[in-house]
mmCIF file of C-alpha atoms in Angstrom:
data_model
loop_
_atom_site.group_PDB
_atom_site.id
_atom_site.type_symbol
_atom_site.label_atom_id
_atom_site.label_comp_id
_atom_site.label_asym_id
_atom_site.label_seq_id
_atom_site.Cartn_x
_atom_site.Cartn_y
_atom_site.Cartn_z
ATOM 1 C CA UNK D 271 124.098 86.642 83.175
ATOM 2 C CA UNK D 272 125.209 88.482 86.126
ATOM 3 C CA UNK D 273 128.808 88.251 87.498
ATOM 4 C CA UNK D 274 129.600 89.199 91.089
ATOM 5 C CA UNK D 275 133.337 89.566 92.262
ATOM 6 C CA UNK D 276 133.470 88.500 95.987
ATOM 7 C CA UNK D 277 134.676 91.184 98.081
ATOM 8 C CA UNK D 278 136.367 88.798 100.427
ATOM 9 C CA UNK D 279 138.338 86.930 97.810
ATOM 10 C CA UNK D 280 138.292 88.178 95.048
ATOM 11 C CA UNK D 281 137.100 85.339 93.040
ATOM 12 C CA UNK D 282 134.432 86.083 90.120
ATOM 13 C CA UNK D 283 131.049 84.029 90.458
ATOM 14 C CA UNK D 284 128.015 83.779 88.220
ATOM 15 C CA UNK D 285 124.923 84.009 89.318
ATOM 16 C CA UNK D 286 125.544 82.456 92.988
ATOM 17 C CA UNK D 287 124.402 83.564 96.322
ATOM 18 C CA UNK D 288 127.286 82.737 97.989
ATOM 19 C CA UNK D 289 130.763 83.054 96.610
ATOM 20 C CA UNK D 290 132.090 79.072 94.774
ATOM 21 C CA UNK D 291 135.470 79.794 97.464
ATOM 22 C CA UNK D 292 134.953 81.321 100.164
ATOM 23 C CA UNK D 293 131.110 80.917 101.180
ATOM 24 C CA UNK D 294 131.024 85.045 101.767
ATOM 25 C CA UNK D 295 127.362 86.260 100.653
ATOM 26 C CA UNK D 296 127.219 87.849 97.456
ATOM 27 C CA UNK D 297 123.651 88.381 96.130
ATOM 28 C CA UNK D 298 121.455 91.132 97.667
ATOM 29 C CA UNK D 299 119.379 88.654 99.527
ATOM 30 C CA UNK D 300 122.010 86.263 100.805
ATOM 31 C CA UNK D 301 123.467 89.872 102.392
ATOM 32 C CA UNK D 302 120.178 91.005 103.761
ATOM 33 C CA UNK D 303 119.870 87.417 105.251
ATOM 34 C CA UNK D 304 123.451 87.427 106.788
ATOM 35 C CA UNK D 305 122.645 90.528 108.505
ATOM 36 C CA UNK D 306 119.444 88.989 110.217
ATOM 37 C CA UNK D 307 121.530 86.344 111.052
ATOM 38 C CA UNK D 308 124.137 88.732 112.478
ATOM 39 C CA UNK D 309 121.359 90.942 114.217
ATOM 40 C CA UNK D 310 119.781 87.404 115.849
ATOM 41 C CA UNK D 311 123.131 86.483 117.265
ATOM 42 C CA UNK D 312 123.961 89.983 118.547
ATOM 43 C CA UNK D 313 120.338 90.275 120.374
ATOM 44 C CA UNK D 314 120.798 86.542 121.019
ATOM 45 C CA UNK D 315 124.491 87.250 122.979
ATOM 46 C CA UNK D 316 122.841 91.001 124.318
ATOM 47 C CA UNK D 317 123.075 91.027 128.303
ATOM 48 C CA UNK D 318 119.759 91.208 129.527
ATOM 49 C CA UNK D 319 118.292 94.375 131.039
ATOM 50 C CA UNK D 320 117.126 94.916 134.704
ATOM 51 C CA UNK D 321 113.704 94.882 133.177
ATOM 52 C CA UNK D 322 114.561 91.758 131.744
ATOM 53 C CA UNK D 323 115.655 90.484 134.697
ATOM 54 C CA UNK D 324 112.626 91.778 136.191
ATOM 55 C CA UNK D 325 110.736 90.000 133.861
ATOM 56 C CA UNK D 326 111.894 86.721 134.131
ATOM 57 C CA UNK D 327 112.503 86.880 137.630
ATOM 58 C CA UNK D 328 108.545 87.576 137.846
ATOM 59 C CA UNK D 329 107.767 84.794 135.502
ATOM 60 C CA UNK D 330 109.528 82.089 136.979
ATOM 61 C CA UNK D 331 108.937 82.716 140.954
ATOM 62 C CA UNK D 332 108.238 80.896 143.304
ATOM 63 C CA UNK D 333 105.079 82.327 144.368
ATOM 64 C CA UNK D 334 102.091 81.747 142.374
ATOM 65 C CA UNK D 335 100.506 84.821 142.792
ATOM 66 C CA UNK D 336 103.362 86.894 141.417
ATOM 67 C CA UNK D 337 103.451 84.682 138.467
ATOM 68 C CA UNK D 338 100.154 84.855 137.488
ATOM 69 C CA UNK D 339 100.621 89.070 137.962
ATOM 70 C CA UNK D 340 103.401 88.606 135.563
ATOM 71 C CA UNK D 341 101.137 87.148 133.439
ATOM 72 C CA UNK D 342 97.943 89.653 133.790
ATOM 73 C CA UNK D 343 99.881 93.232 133.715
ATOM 74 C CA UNK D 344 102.342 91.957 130.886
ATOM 75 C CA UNK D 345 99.238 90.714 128.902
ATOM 76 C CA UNK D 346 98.919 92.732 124.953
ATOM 77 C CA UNK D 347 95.467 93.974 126.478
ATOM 78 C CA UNK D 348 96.549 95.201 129.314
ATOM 79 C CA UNK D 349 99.412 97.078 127.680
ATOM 80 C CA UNK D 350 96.932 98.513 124.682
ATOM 81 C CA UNK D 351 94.116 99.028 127.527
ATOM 82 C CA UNK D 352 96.734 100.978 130.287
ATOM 83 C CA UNK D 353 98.303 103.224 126.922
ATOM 84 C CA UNK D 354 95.036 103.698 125.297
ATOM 85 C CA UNK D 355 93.842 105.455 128.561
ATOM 86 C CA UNK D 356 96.700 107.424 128.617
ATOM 87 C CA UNK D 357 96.778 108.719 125.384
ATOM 88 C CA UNK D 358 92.771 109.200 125.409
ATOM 89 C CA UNK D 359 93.331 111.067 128.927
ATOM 90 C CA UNK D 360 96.377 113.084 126.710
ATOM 91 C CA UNK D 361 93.927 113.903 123.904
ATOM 92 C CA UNK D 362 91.368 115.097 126.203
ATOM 93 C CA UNK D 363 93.777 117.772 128.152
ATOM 94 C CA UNK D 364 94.760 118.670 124.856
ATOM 95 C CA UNK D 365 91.200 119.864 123.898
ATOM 96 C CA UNK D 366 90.549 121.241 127.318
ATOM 97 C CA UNK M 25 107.719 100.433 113.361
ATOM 98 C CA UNK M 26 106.104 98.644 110.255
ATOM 99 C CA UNK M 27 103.038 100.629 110.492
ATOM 100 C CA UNK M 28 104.350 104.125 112.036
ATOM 101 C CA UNK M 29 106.352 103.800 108.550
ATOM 102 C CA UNK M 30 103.365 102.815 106.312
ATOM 103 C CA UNK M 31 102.218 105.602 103.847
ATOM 104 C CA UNK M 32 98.451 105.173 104.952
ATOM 105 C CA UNK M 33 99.484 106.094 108.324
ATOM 106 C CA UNK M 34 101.064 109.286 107.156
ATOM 107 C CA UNK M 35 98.166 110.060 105.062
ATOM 108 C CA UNK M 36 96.116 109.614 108.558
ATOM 109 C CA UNK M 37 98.134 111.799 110.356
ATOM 110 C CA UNK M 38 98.386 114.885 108.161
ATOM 111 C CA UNK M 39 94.368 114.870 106.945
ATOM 112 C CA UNK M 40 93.630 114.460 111.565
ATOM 113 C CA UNK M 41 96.398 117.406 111.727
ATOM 114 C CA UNK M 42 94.687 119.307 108.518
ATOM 115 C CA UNK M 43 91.213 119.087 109.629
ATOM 116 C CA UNK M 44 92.095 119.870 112.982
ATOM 117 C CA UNK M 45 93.555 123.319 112.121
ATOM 118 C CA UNK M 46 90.755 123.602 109.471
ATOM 119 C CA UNK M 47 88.717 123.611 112.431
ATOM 120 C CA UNK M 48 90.204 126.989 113.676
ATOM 121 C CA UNK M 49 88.936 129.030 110.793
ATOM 122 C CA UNK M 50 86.343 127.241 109.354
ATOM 123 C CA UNK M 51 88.169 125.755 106.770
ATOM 124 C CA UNK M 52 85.833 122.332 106.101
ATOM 125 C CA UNK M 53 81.939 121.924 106.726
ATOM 126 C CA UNK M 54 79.387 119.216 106.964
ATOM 127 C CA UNK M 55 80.779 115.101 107.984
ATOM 128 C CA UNK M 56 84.639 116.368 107.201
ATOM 129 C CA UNK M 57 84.393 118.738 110.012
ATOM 130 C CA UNK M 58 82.372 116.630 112.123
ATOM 131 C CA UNK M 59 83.154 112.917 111.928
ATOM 132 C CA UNK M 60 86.283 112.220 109.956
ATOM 133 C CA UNK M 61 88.524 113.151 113.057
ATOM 134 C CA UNK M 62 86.551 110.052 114.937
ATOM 135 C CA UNK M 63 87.379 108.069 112.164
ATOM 136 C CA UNK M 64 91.096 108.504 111.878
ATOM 137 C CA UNK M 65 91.957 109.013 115.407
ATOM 138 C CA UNK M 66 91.350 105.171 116.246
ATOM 139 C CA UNK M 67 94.217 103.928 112.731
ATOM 140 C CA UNK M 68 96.525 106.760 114.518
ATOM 141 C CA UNK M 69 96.208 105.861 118.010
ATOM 142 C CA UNK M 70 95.961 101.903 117.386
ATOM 143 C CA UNK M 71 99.775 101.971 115.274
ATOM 144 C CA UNK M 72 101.190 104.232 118.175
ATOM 145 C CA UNK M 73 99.655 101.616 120.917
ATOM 146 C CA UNK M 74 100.891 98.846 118.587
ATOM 147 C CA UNK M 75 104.280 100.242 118.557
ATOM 148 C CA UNK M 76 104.652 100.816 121.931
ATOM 149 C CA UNK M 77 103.277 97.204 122.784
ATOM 150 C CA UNK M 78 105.741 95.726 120.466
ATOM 151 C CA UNK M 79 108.870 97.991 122.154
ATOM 152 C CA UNK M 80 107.610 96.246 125.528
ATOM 153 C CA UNK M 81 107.154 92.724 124.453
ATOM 154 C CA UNK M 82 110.149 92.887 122.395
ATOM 155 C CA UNK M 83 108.557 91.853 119.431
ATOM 156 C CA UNK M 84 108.759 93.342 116.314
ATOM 157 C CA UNK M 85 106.069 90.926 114.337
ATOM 158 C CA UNK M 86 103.480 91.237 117.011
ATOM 159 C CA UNK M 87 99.963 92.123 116.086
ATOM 160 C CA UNK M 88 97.322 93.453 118.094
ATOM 161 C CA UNK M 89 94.678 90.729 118.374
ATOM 162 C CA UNK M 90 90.595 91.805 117.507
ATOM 163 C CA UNK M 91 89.895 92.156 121.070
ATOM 164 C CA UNK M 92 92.627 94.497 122.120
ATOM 165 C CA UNK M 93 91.381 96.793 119.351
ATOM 166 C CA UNK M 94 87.392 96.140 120.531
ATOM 167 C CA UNK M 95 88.692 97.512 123.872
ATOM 168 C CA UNK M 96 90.218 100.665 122.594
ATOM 169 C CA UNK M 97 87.156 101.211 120.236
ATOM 170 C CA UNK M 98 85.040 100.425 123.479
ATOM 171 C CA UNK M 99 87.308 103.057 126.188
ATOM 172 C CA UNK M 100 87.439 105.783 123.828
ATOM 173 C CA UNK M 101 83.630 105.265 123.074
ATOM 174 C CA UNK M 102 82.560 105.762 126.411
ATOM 175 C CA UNK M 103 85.149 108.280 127.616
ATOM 176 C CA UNK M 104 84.812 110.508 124.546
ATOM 177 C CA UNK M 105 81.051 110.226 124.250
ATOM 178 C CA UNK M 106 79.413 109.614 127.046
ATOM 179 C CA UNK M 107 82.231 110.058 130.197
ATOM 180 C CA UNK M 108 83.821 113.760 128.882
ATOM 181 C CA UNK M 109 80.286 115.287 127.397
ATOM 182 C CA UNK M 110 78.863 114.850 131.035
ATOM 183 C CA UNK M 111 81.748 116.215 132.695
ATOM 184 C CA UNK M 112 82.436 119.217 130.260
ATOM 185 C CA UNK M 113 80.267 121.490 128.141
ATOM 186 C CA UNK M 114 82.843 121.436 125.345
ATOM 187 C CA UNK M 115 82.465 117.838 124.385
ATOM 188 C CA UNK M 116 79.156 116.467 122.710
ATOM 189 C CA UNK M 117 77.741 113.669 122.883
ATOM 190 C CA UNK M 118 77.120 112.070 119.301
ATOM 191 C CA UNK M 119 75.854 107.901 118.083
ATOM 192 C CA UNK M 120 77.562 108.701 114.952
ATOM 193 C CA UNK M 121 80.944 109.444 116.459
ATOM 194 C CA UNK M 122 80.499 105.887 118.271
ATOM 195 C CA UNK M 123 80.007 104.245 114.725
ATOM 196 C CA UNK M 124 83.153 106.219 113.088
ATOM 197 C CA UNK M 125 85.356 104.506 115.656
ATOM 198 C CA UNK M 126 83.860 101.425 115.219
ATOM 199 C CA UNK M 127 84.365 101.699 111.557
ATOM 200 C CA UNK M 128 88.066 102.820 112.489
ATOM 201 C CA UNK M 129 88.875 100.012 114.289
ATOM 202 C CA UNK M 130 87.976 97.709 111.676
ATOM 203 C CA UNK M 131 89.606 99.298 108.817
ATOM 204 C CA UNK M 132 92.411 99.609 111.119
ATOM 205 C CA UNK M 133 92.439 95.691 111.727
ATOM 206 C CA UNK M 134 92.246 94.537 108.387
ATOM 207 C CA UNK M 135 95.358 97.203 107.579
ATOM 208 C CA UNK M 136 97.251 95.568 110.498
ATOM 209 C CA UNK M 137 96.134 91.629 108.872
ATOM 210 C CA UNK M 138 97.286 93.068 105.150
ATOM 211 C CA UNK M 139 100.614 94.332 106.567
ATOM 212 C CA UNK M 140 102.134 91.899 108.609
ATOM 213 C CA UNK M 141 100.606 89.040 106.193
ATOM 214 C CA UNK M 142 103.031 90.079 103.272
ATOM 215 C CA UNK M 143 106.214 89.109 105.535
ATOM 216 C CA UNK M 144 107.740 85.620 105.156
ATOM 217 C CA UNK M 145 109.642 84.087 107.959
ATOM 218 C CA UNK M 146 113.090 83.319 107.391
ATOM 219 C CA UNK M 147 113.417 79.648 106.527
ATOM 220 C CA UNK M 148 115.734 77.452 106.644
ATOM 221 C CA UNK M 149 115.891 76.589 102.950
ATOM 222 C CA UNK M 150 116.494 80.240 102.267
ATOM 223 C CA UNK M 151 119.987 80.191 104.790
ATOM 224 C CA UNK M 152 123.287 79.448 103.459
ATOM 225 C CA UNK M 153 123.566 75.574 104.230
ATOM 226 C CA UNK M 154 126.353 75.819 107.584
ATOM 227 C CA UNK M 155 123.703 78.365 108.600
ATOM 228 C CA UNK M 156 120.803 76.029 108.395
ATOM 229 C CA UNK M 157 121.098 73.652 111.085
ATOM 230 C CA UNK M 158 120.993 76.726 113.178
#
């Protein structure tokens, strides 16, 4: 049986996730899962970027036609398609 | 990241950068000298184009989906093997090269699918219960 003292308090636990006093994680994966948490809430309370901005400014204005370019250049294939170019056009001054 | 930091990908990277400088003095003959290049280069270039599609998108679990990958397979087809070889003398056009990237792209696929299969979201029966209703 493993025993875990909780860093926090102090107070010895068996087996348990989460420390029987104070609720402070204790087991490897109620840590790991505390710092996702942690990381979510930080990204979550991040201010956004100017590309951000960009981004959702694009997305939500007022004019179709920028909307549905939002949409097109910020497509996966577009992204893989524009990159893949580039890196084939890389790989072929590289040989040259 | 998940696939820049696979094994398999290392493995791709130092046998392209090995036969590559093999190439200099004749180190390999026959389809390792020829073809095996072709057939790596699409797993390398696919987990650096995933990777930088996931930076932009801000998504760490994305995947690249079978027709972004046909496209790459397609581009690099034509540009290597038919665009370059009538442009330059140094490049040659080869039907074999063609299939190696095809065969790339589909190993690299099914890599991809095995990878990002084995991760399990984070539910809400795993959180600590004031964490849950979150």
């Amino acid at each position: 049986m493993i025993e875990r003292k909780c860093t926090k308090c102090g107070t010895w636990n068996k087996d348990e996730d989460h420390c029987t006093s104070c609720g402070a994680a204790l087991s490897p994966k109620a840590i790991d899962q505390e710092k996702e948490i942690k990381r979510k809430e930080e990204e979550a309370n991040k201010q956004p970027s100017k590309f951000d901005l960009f981004l959702e400014k694009s997305k939500n204005s007022k004019f179709w036609i920028v909307r549905v370019g939002y949409y097109i250049m910020y497509s996966v294939t577009l992204i893989v398609g524009a990159f893949g170019a580039f890196v084939a056009w890389m790989v072929a001054m590289a040989n040259a | 990241m998940k696939l820049i930091r696979h094994p398999y990908f290392f493995i791709a990277l130092a046998l392209y950068v090995l036969i590559r400088l093999g190439r200099m003095n004749q180190m390999f003959t026959g389809w390792l000298n020829d073809h095996a290049t072709d057939l790596l280069c699409m797993p390398i270039v696919l987990s650096i184009l995933l990777l930088v599609t996931q930076v932009l998108k801000k998504d760490k679990n994305l995947t690249l989906p079978w027709y972004a990958v046909a496209l790459t397979v397609v581009y690099w087809s034509i540009y290597f093997e038919w665009y370059l070889p009538k442009q330059s003398g140094i490049y040659t056009s080869d039907q074999m090269d063609v299939y190696m990237y095809i065969i790339g792209g589909i190993a690299y696929f099914f890599w991809q699918k095995s990878v990002f299969k084995r991760q399990m979201p984070l539910r809400p029966e795993h959180l600590p219960l004031d964490k849950a209703s979150n």
